[in-house]
PDB file of C-alpha atoms in Angstrom:
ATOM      1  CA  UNK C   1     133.090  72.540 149.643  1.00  0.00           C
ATOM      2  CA  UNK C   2     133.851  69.016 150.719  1.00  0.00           C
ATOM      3  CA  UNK C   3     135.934  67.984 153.728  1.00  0.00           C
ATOM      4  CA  UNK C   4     136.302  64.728 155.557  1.00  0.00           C
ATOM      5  CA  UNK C   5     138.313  64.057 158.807  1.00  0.00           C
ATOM      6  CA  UNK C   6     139.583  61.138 160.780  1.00  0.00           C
ATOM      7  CA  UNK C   7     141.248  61.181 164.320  1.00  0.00           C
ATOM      8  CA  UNK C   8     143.903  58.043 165.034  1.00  0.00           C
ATOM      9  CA  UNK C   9     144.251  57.440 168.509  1.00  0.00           C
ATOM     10  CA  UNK C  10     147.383  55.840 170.074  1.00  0.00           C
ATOM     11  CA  UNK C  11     144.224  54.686 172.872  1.00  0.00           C
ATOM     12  CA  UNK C  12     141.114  55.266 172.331  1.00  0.00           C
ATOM     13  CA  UNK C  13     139.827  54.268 175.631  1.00  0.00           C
ATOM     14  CA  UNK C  14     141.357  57.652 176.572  1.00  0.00           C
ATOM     15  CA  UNK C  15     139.839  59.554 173.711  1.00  0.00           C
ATOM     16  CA  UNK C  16     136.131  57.751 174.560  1.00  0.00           C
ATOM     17  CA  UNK C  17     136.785  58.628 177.987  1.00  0.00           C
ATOM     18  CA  UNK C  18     137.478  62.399 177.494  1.00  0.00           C
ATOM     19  CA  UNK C  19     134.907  62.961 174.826  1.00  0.00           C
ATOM     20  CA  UNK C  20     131.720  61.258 175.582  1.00  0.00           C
ATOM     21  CA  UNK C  21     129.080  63.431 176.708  1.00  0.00           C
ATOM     22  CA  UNK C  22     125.757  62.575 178.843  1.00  0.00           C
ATOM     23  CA  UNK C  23     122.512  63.606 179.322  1.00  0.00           C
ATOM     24  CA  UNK C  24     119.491  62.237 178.770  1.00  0.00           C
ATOM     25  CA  UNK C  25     118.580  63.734 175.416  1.00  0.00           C
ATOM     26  CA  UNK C  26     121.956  61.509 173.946  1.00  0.00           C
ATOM     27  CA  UNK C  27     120.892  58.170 175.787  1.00  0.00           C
ATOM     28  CA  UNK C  28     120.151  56.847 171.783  1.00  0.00           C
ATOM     29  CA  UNK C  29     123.763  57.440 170.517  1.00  0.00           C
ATOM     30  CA  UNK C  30     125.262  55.763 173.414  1.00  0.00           C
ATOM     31  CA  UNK C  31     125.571  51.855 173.359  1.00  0.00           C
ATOM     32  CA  UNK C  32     125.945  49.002 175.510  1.00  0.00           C
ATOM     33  CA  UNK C  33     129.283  47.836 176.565  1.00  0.00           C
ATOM     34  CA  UNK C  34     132.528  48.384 174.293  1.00  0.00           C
ATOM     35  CA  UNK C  35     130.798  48.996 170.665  1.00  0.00           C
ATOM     36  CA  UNK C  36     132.060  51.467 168.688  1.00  0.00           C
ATOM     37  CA  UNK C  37     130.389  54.861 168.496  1.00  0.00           C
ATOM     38  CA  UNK C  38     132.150  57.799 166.497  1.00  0.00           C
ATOM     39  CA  UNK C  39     130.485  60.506 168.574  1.00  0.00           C
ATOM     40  CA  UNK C  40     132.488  59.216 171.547  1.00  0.00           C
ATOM     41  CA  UNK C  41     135.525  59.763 169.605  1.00  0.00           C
ATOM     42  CA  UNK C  42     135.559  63.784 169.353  1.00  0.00           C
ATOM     43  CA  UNK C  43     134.676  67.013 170.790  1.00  0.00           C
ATOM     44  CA  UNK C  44     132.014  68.165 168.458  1.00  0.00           C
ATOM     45  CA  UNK C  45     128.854  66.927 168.889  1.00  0.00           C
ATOM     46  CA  UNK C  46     126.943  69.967 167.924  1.00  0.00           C
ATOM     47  CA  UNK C  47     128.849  69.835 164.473  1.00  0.00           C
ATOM     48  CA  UNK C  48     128.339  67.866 161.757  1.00  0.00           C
ATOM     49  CA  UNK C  49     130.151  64.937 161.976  1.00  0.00           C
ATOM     50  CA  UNK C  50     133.083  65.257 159.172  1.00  0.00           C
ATOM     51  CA  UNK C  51     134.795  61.915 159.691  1.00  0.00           C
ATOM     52  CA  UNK C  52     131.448  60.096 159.233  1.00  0.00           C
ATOM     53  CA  UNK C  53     131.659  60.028 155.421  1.00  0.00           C
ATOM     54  CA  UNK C  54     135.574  58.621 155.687  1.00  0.00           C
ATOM     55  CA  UNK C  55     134.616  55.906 158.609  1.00  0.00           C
ATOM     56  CA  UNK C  56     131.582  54.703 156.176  1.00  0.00           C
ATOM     57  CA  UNK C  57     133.706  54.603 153.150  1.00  0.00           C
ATOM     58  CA  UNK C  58     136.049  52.484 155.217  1.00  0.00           C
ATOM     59  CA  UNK C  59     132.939  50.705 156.723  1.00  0.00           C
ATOM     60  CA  UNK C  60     131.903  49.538 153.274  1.00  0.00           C
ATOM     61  CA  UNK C  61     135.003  49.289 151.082  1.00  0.00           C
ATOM     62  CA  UNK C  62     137.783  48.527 153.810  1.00  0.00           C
ATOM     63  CA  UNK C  63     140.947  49.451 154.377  1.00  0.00           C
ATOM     64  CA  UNK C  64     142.438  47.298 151.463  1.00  0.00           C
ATOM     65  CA  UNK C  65     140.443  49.295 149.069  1.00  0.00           C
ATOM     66  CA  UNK C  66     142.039  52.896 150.053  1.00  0.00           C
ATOM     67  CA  UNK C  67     145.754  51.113 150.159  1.00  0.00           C
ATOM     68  CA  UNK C  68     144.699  49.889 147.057  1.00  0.00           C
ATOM     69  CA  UNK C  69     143.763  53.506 145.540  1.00  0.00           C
ATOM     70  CA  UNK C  70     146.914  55.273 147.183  1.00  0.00           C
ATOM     71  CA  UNK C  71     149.206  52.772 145.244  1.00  0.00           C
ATOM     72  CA  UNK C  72     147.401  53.130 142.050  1.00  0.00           C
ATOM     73  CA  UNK C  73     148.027  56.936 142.181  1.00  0.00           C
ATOM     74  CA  UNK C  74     151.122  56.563 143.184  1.00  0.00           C
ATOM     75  CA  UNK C  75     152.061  54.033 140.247  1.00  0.00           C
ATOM     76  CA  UNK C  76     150.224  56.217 137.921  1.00  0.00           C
ATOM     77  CA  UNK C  77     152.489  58.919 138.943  1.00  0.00           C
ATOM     78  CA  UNK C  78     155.501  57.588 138.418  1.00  0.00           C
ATOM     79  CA  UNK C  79     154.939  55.412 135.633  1.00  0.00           C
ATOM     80  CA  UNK C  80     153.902  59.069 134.054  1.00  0.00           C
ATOM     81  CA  UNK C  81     156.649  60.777 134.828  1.00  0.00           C
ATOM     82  CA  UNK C  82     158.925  58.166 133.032  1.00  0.00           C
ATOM     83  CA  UNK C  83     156.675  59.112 130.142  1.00  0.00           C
ATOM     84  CA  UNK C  84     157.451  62.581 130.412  1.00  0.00           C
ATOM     85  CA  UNK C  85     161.193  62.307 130.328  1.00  0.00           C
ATOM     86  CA  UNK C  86     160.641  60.384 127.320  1.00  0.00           C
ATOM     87  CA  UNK C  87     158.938  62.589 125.136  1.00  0.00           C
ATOM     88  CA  UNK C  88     160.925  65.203 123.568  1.00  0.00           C
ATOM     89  CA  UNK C  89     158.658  68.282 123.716  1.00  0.00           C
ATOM     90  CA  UNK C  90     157.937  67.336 127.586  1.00  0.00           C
ATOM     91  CA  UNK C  91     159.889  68.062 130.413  1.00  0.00           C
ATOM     92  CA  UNK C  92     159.740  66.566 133.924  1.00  0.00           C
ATOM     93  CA  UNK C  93     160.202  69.231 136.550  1.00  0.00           C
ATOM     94  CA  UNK C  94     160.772  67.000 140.057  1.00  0.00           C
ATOM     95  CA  UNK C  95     160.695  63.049 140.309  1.00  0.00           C
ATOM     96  CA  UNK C  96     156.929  62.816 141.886  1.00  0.00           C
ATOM     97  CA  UNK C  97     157.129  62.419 146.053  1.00  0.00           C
ATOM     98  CA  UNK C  98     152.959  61.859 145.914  1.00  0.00           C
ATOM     99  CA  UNK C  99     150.057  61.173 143.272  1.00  0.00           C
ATOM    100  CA  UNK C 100     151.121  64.949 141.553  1.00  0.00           C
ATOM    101  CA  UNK C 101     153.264  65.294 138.920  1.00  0.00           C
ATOM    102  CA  UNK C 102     154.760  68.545 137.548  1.00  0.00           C
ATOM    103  CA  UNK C 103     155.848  69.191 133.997  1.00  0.00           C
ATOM    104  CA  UNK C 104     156.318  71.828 131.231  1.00  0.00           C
ATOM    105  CA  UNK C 105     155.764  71.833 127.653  1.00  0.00           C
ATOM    106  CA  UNK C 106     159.105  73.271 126.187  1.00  0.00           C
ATOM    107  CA  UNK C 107     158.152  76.431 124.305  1.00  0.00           C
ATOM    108  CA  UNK C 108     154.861  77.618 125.839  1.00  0.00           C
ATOM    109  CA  UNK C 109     153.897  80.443 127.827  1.00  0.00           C
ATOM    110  CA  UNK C 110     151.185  81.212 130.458  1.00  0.00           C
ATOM    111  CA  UNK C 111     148.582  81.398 127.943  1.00  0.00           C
ATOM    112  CA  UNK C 112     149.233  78.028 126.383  1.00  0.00           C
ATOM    113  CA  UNK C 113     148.436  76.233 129.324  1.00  0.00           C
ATOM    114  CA  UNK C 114     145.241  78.196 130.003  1.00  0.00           C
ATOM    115  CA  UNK C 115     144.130  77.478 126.889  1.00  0.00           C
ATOM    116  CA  UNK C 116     145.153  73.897 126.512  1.00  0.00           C
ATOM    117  CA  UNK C 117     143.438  73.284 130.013  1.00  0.00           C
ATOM    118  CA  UNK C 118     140.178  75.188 129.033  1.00  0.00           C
ATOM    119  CA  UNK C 119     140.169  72.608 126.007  1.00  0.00           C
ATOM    120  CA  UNK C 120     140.873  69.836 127.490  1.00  0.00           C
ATOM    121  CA  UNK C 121     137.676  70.592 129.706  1.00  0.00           C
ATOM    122  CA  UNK C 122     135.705  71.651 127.237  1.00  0.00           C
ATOM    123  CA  UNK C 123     136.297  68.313 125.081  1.00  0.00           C
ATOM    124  CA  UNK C 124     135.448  66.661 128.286  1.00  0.00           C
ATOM    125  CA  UNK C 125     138.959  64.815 127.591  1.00  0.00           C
ATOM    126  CA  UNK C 126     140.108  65.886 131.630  1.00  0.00           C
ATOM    127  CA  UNK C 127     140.294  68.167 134.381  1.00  0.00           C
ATOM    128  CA  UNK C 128     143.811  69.255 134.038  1.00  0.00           C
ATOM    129  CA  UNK C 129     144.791  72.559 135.499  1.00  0.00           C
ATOM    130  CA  UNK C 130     148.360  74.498 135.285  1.00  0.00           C
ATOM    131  CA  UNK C 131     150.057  75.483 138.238  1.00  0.00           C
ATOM    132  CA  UNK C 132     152.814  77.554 139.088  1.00  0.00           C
ATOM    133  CA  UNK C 133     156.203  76.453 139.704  1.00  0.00           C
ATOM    134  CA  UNK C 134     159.213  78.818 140.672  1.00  0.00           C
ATOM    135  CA  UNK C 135     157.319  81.585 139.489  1.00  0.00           C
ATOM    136  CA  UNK C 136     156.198  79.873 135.809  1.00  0.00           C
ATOM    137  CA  UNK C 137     153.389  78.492 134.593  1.00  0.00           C
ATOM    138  CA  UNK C 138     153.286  74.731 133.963  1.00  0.00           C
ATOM    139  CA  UNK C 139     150.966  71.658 134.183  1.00  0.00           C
ATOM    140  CA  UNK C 140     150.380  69.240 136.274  1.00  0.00           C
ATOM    141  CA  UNK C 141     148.776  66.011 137.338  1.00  0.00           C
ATOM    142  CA  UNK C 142     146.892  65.441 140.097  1.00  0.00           C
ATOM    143  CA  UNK C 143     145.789  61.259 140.202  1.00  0.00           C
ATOM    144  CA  UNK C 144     142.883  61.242 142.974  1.00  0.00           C
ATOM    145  CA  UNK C 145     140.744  58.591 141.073  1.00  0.00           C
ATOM    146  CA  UNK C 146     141.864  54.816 141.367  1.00  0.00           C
ATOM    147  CA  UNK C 147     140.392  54.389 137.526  1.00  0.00           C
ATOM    148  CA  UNK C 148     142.892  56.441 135.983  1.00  0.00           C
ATOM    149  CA  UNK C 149     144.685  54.844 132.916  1.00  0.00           C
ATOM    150  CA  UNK C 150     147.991  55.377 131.194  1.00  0.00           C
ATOM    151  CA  UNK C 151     145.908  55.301 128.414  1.00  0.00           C
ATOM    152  CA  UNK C 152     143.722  58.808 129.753  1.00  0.00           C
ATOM    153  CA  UNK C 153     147.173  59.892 130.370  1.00  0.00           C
ATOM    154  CA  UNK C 154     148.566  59.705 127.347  1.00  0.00           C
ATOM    155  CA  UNK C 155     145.635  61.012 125.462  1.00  0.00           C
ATOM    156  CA  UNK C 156     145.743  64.259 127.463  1.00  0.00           C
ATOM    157  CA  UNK C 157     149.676  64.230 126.928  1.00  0.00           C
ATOM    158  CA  UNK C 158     148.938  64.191 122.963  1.00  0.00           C
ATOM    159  CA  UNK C 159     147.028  67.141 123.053  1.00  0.00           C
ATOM    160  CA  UNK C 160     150.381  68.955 123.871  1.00  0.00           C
ATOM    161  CA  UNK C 161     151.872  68.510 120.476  1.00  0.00           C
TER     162      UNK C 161
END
């Protein structure tokens, strides 16, 4: 399983000020002065620390890049959902709110799906699992990964001919 975490604090000389623990046996994690430490920022020390691998991704790649990202899905989205309403065998269930986007191929039925989605895997063309929606099967997009094309898009969409 992977997880990641982040606190936002409206003032995080509160949250530093609740959270950080001493004793001696933590005198290396604590600095000098005002420098940013994320143990100081939340209760659970003896855990692993589940916002570290966000707050280095944002370390190294900066904000800009996840804005960046977020838009691209959300372009991506939309852009494919226009798509959808204009193919003919395709229909677009809901105008995306996020980066997912749900659809139905007219005419097929639970098993069509399954089996479109097993192939697509197996051709190594995408990860593209149905869903359910109002109690029917359907398929649907999921755009996580800031290098997804319209061009991997509509690939996957011709398979559903």
């Amino acid at each position: 399983m992977f997880d990641c975490a982040a606190l936002l604090y409206r003032e995080p000389r509160l949250a530093r000020a609740v959270h950080t623990q001493d004793a001696s046996y933590l005198d290396v994690l604590h600095t000098e002065g005002d420098e940013w430490n994320p143990t100081d920022y939340a209760y659970h020390l003896t855990r692993r620390a589940r916002g570290l691998p966000l707050w280095f991704s944002l370390a190294v790649h900066g904000v800009q890049a996840y804005t960046d990202a977020i838009e691209a899905g959300l372009r991506l989205a939309r852009t494919t959902a226009q798509l959808i309403r204009d193919t003919e065998h395709l229909e677009l269930l809901h105008d995306p709110q996020l980066s997912a986007v749900c659809f139905r191929r007219k005419g097929w039925t639970h098993d069509d799906y399954y089996r479109w989605s097993r192939q697509l895997l197996a051709d190594q063309t995408g990860f593209v699992t149905p869903t359910g929606w109002d109690g029917e099967t359907v398929a649907r997009f999921a755009f996580l990964h800031p290098g997804t094309t319209m061009e991997m898009v509509q690939e996957i969409l011709d398979t559903m001919r």
